[in-house]
Each structure stands twice: as structure tokens, then as C-alpha cells.
Short mmCIF file of C-alpha atoms and ligand atoms in Angstrom, two decimals:
data_model
loop_
_atom_site.label_atom_id
_atom_site.label_comp_id
_atom_site.label_asym_id
_atom_site.label_seq_id
_atom_site.Cartn_x
_atom_site.Cartn_y
_atom_site.Cartn_z
CA MET A 1174 0.00 0.00 0.00
CA SER A 1175 1.41 3.42 -0.94
CA ILE A 1176 1.89 6.27 1.53
CA LYS A 1177 0.18 9.61 0.86
CA PRO A 1178 2.65 12.21 -0.41
CA PHE A 1179 3.39 15.20 1.74
CA ILE A 1180 2.52 18.23 -0.43
CA MET A 1181 4.09 21.47 0.80
CA ASP A 1182 1.44 24.09 0.08
CA HIS A 1183 3.11 26.81 2.18
CA PRO A 1184 2.64 30.24 0.53
CA LEU A 1185 6.39 30.91 0.32
CA ILE A 1186 6.94 27.67 -1.55
CA GLN A 1187 3.99 28.22 -3.88
CA HIS A 1188 5.20 31.74 -4.72
CA LYS A 1189 8.71 30.52 -5.50
CA LEU A 1190 7.31 27.63 -7.52
CA THR A 1191 5.40 30.04 -9.76
CA LEU A 1192 8.64 31.90 -10.48
CA LEU A 1193 10.34 28.57 -11.17
CA ARG A 1194 7.69 27.48 -13.66
CA ASP A 1195 7.83 30.78 -15.60
CA LYS A 1196 9.66 30.23 -18.90
CA ASN A 1197 11.18 33.72 -18.62
CA THR A 1198 13.08 32.80 -15.44
CA GLY A 1199 16.76 32.44 -16.39
CA SER A 1200 19.25 29.85 -15.13
CA LYS A 1201 20.75 31.96 -12.35
CA GLU A 1202 17.39 32.70 -10.72
CA PHE A 1203 16.18 29.18 -11.47
CA ARG A 1204 19.12 27.68 -9.57
CA GLU A 1205 18.53 30.00 -6.61
CA LEU A 1206 14.85 29.11 -6.49
CA VAL A 1207 15.48 25.36 -6.67
CA ASN A 1208 17.81 25.63 -3.68
CA GLU A 1209 15.43 27.85 -1.71
CA ILE A 1210 12.50 25.50 -2.30
CA ALA A 1211 14.68 22.52 -1.37
CA THR A 1212 15.56 24.18 1.94
CA LEU A 1213 11.90 24.77 2.72
CA ILE A 1214 10.84 21.22 1.83
CA CYS A 1215 13.75 19.83 3.85
CA TYR A 1216 12.44 21.69 6.91
CA GLU A 1217 9.36 19.45 6.75
CA ALA A 1218 11.15 16.29 5.63
CA SER A 1219 13.39 16.52 8.71
CA ARG A 1220 10.51 16.96 11.15
CA ASP A 1221 10.91 13.45 12.58
CA LEU A 1222 14.65 13.67 13.27
CA PRO A 1223 15.17 12.33 16.79
CA LEU A 1224 16.24 14.58 19.64
CA GLU A 1225 18.02 13.89 22.90
CA GLU A 1226 18.30 15.90 26.07
CA VAL A 1227 21.53 17.60 27.11
CA GLU A 1228 22.48 19.70 30.09
CA ILE A 1229 23.89 23.14 29.33
CA GLU A 1230 24.56 26.37 31.19
CA THR A 1231 22.69 29.44 29.98
CA PRO A 1232 23.74 32.86 31.33
CA MET A 1233 20.85 32.36 33.77
CA GLY A 1234 21.96 28.97 35.09
CA PRO A 1235 21.69 25.25 34.24
CA ALA A 1236 19.08 24.00 31.76
CA VAL A 1237 18.12 20.70 30.21
CA THR A 1238 17.47 21.24 26.50
CA LYS A 1239 17.44 19.26 23.26
CA VAL A 1240 19.86 18.58 20.43
CA LEU A 1241 19.66 16.32 17.39
CA SER A 1242 20.61 12.82 18.45
CA GLY A 1243 23.31 10.90 16.67
CA ARG A 1244 21.21 9.28 13.94
CA LYS A 1245 23.08 9.55 10.68
CA LEU A 1246 21.71 11.06 7.51
CA ALA A 1247 22.77 11.07 3.86
CA PHE A 1248 21.48 13.17 1.00
CA VAL A 1249 21.58 11.48 -2.39
CA PRO A 1250 20.94 13.74 -5.40
CA ILE A 1251 20.00 12.05 -8.66
CA LEU A 1252 22.25 13.55 -11.35
CA ARG A 1253 21.97 15.94 -12.92
CA ALA A 1254 19.01 17.95 -11.71
CA GLY A 1255 19.05 16.66 -8.11
CA MET A 1256 22.38 18.46 -7.63
CA GLY A 1257 20.45 21.69 -7.91
CA MET A 1258 18.78 20.94 -4.56
CA LEU A 1259 21.90 19.91 -2.66
CA ASP A 1260 23.17 23.26 -1.33
CA GLY A 1261 19.65 24.06 -0.19
CA VAL A 1262 19.34 20.97 2.01
CA LEU A 1263 22.94 21.12 3.25
CA ALA A 1264 22.21 24.65 4.46
CA LEU A 1265 19.91 23.04 7.07
CA ILE A 1266 21.84 19.84 7.80
CA PRO A 1267 25.50 20.51 6.97
CA ALA A 1268 26.78 17.39 8.77
CA ALA A 1269 24.96 14.99 6.44
CA LYS A 1270 27.03 12.88 4.05
CA VAL A 1271 26.35 12.99 0.32
CA GLY A 1272 26.07 10.20 -2.24
CA HIS A 1273 25.43 10.51 -5.97
CA ILE A 1274 23.38 8.44 -8.37
CA GLY A 1275 23.69 9.17 -12.10
CA LEU A 1276 20.60 8.44 -14.23
CA TYR A 1277 19.21 9.91 -17.42
CA ARG A 1278 15.99 9.15 -19.23
CA ASP A 1279 16.34 7.68 -22.68
CA GLU A 1280 14.84 10.35 -24.97
CA GLU A 1281 12.71 7.86 -26.92
CA THR A 1282 11.49 5.52 -24.20
CA ALA A 1283 11.80 7.68 -21.03
CA ILE A 1284 13.33 4.61 -19.38
CA PRO A 1285 16.17 5.53 -16.97
CA VAL A 1286 19.72 4.61 -17.88
CA GLU A 1287 22.17 4.21 -14.98
CA TYR A 1288 25.65 5.68 -15.40
CA TYR A 1289 27.02 6.40 -11.92
CA CYS A 1290 26.61 5.40 -8.30
CA LYS A 1291 28.86 6.55 -5.46
CA LEU A 1292 27.46 6.32 -1.95
CA PRO A 1293 28.99 6.77 1.53
CA SER A 1294 30.55 3.47 2.66
CA ASP A 1295 28.29 3.36 5.74
CA ILE A 1296 25.11 4.13 3.75
CA ALA A 1297 23.33 1.05 5.19
CA GLU A 1298 23.39 2.68 8.63
CA ARG A 1299 22.07 6.02 7.41
CA ASP A 1300 18.66 7.48 6.81
CA VAL A 1301 18.59 8.64 3.19
CA ILE A 1302 16.85 11.59 1.58
CA LEU A 1303 16.88 11.27 -2.21
CA LEU A 1304 16.78 14.54 -4.15
CA ASP A 1305 15.36 15.15 -7.63
CA PRO A 1306 13.21 18.13 -8.62
CA MET A 1307 11.03 16.10 -11.01
CA LEU A 1308 9.00 12.94 -10.46
CA ALA A 1309 7.46 12.21 -13.87
CA THR A 1310 6.94 8.53 -14.79
CA GLY A 1311 8.70 7.57 -11.55
CA GLY A 1312 11.21 5.39 -13.38
CA SER A 1313 14.29 7.32 -12.17
CA ALA A 1314 13.11 7.48 -8.56
CA ILE A 1315 12.22 3.77 -8.49
CA ASP A 1316 15.60 2.85 -9.94
CA ALA A 1317 17.50 5.08 -7.46
CA ILE A 1318 15.54 3.76 -4.48
CA THR A 1319 16.18 0.19 -5.64
CA GLN A 1320 19.92 0.89 -5.86
CA ILE A 1321 19.97 2.36 -2.36
CA LYS A 1322 17.93 -0.46 -0.85
CA ALA A 1323 20.28 -2.98 -2.48
CA ARG A 1324 23.01 -1.49 -0.30
CA GLY A 1325 21.04 -2.12 2.87
CA CYS A 1326 19.25 1.20 3.50
CA LYS A 1327 15.93 0.90 5.23
CA ASN A 1328 14.74 4.41 5.93
CA ILE A 1329 14.44 6.36 2.65
CA LYS A 1330 12.57 9.56 1.82
CA PHE A 1331 12.16 11.08 -1.64
CA MET A 1332 12.15 14.87 -1.99
CA CYS A 1333 11.06 16.45 -5.26
CA ILE A 1334 9.60 19.79 -6.29
CA ILE A 1335 6.98 18.72 -8.84
CA ALA A 1336 5.34 15.30 -8.97
CA ALA A 1337 3.00 13.83 -11.59
CA PRO A 1338 0.19 11.51 -10.47
CA GLU A 1339 1.64 8.76 -12.69
CA GLY A 1340 5.01 8.94 -10.93
CA LEU A 1341 3.52 9.03 -7.46
CA GLU A 1342 1.49 5.94 -8.16
CA ALA A 1343 4.43 4.08 -9.69
CA VAL A 1344 6.78 4.86 -6.77
CA GLY A 1345 4.01 4.08 -4.28
CA ASN A 1346 3.48 0.67 -5.86
CA ALA A 1347 7.17 -0.18 -6.18
CA HIS A 1348 8.34 1.24 -2.84
CA PRO A 1349 5.34 1.80 -0.56
CA ASP A 1350 7.60 2.38 2.44
CA VAL A 1351 9.17 5.55 0.94
CA GLN A 1352 7.61 8.84 2.04
CA ILE A 1353 7.45 11.40 -0.78
CA TYR A 1354 7.68 15.17 -0.21
CA CYS A 1355 6.85 17.62 -3.00
CA ALA A 1356 5.78 21.22 -3.55
CA SER A 1357 3.13 20.42 -6.14
CA LEU A 1358 1.16 17.52 -7.51
CA ASP A 1359 0.68 18.51 -11.15
CA LYS A 1360 -1.96 17.40 -13.62
CA CYS A 1361 -0.45 14.72 -15.87
CA LEU A 1362 2.31 13.76 -18.30
CA ASN A 1363 2.30 14.69 -21.99
CA ASP A 1364 2.99 12.17 -24.74
CA LYS A 1365 6.74 12.72 -24.30
CA LYS A 1366 6.44 11.98 -20.56
CA TYR A 1367 7.01 15.58 -19.50
CA ILE A 1368 4.99 16.97 -16.60
CA LEU A 1369 2.10 19.36 -17.33
CA PRO A 1370 2.08 22.18 -16.50
CA GLY A 1371 5.50 21.41 -14.97
CA LEU A 1372 8.50 23.62 -15.62
CA GLY A 1373 10.13 21.99 -18.63
CA ASP A 1374 13.40 20.07 -18.39
CA ALA A 1375 14.82 20.76 -14.93
CA GLY A 1376 18.40 19.78 -15.78
CA ASP A 1377 18.48 21.95 -18.87
CA ARG A 1378 17.04 24.94 -17.00
CA ILE A 1379 19.50 24.58 -14.09
CA TYR A 1380 22.54 24.23 -16.31
CA GLY A 1381 21.39 26.25 -19.34
CA THR A 1382 21.98 23.34 -21.69
CA LYS A 1383 19.15 24.07 -24.12
C1 PRP B 593 14.84 14.22 -15.20
C2 PRP B 593 14.60 14.49 -13.73
C3 PRP B 593 14.44 13.09 -13.17
C4 PRP B 593 13.75 12.37 -14.30
C5 PRP B 593 12.29 12.25 -13.97
O1 PRP B 593 16.13 13.84 -15.42
O2 PRP B 593 15.62 15.22 -13.13
O3 PRP B 593 15.67 12.47 -12.85
O4 PRP B 593 13.91 13.17 -15.47
O5 PRP B 593 11.62 11.51 -14.90
P1 PRP B 593 11.01 10.08 -14.59
O6 PRP B 593 10.24 10.19 -13.33
O7 PRP B 593 10.13 9.83 -15.79
O8 PRP B 593 12.12 9.08 -14.50
P2 PRP B 593 16.74 13.57 -16.90
O9 PRP B 593 16.54 12.14 -17.26
O10 PRP B 593 16.20 14.59 -17.84
O11 PRP B 593 18.29 13.74 -16.68
P3 PRP B 593 19.14 15.06 -16.34
O12 PRP B 593 18.78 15.47 -14.93
O13 PRP B 593 20.53 14.57 -16.43
O14 PRP B 593 18.80 16.12 -17.34
N1 URA B 594 12.13 15.53 -16.37
C1 URA B 594 12.08 16.88 -16.38
O1 URA B 594 13.12 17.54 -16.18
N2 URA B 594 10.90 17.46 -16.59
C2 URA B 594 9.77 16.78 -16.79
O2 URA B 594 8.71 17.38 -16.99
C3 URA B 594 9.84 15.37 -16.80
C4 URA B 594 11.04 14.78 -16.57
#
């Protein structure tokens, strides 16, 4: 059974998402917006991080307060476009380790092709947050999650900016244990498997390659 996605409908995110979708937004601003939205989604995706109590001295005297407990986290961007979210999430959790998974969609079939995988050696002991701005057919996310699970990871979240219903359903069926966070659930895919209304090709807009 699939888990309901967490859709971040906060006004700040929705405003930034409109700027991101606009075809007149250039690469520099696009990159900034992707990182800002990633930071805001990460705030929610990290809500269940465990805390532990510590004793400290404030200027007023002793106090028992909370800090993040030692559970380890890794961010794994899916290349290329997922890299656009990395600085944004590291701004909140700078101590996390980072892995990389390289995938691109075949232009004819939209089936993901794997070309790179480098993960922290202790990835099996870490909670993982996968990063990719676009969840379209779900093929890339399913493949990346499968690769990470094959290395022993049990607690995986998937953070994207725009999801299509088709992709959500596919990931939910293949990996029902993975919680998905997004800023928008869009309408559908077109016949080339691009998200409508979407924002176009995220990688090309981040890197100015088209
Ligand atoms: C885009 C996007 C996702 C994938 C989503 O990457 O960043 O990885 O498509 O589509 P899916 O859900 O149908 O698999 P793309 O393949 O264009 O590669 P790029 O980031 O290197 O441009
Ligand atoms: N990948 C993108 O970058 N955009 C889409 O709309 C679909 C897949």
C-alpha cells in the first residue's frame, strides 16, 4: 500500500514555484529558487529527526534542552538535476554525508539509464533523503531507491519539487515504504512523458543546456 505524499502548500513555496515554472526565469534565478525550495521542503522532511536531552549552562543557570541525536543522515541527489537541490538541504543539515546516483531518461522511451553510483561506505546505517526536482513517470526514482535499498538502506525519503500523479502511483506501488515530499502535484504527463504544467526540463534549465 502506498503512503500519501506530503505536499508542501506553504505560501512561500507556492510563490517561489510560480517563479520557477515561468519560462522567462533564467538559469541563475532558477538555480537560486530550486535551492530555496529545497531548503523549505527539507524543513518538513526533517521533522521526525530524533532529539536527545543535554544539560547546558545558559547565562541564567543550568538548563536541560534538546539537540539532534546521533542518527546519521545522507542526501543522495539524482544527477543531474538533483544536484540543484543539494546546497539548499545542506544549508539546514551541513553534517549529512552525500552520495550521488547518475541516471538519465532515454529520450525515446523515457526509461532511466544508470551511469554512476557513489554512496557513503556506511550508507546502510544512514537514513537517506533522495533529491530530484522532477517525479514524472517515476522510473528514475524507483531505480535510485532500488539501488539504495540494495546497499542495505531501510529508511528512505524522496524529496522532489513537482510530482506527476503517474510517478507518485508508480513509486508508491514499487516502494510503498518511501515517504514522498513535494511542492506540487501537477496534472499529468504529456505524450513525451514531461509533466504538465510542470516547468520543462529541470536539468536543462538549471545548467542552461538548451
Ligand atoms: C529528469 C529528472 C528526473 C527524471 C524524472 O532527469 O531530473 O531524474 O527526469 O523523470 P522520470 O520520473 O520519468 O524518470 P533527466 O533524465 O532529464 O536527466 P538530467 O537530470 O541529467 O537532465
Ligand atoms: N524531467 C524533467 O526535467 N521534466 C519533466 O517534466 C519530466 C522529466
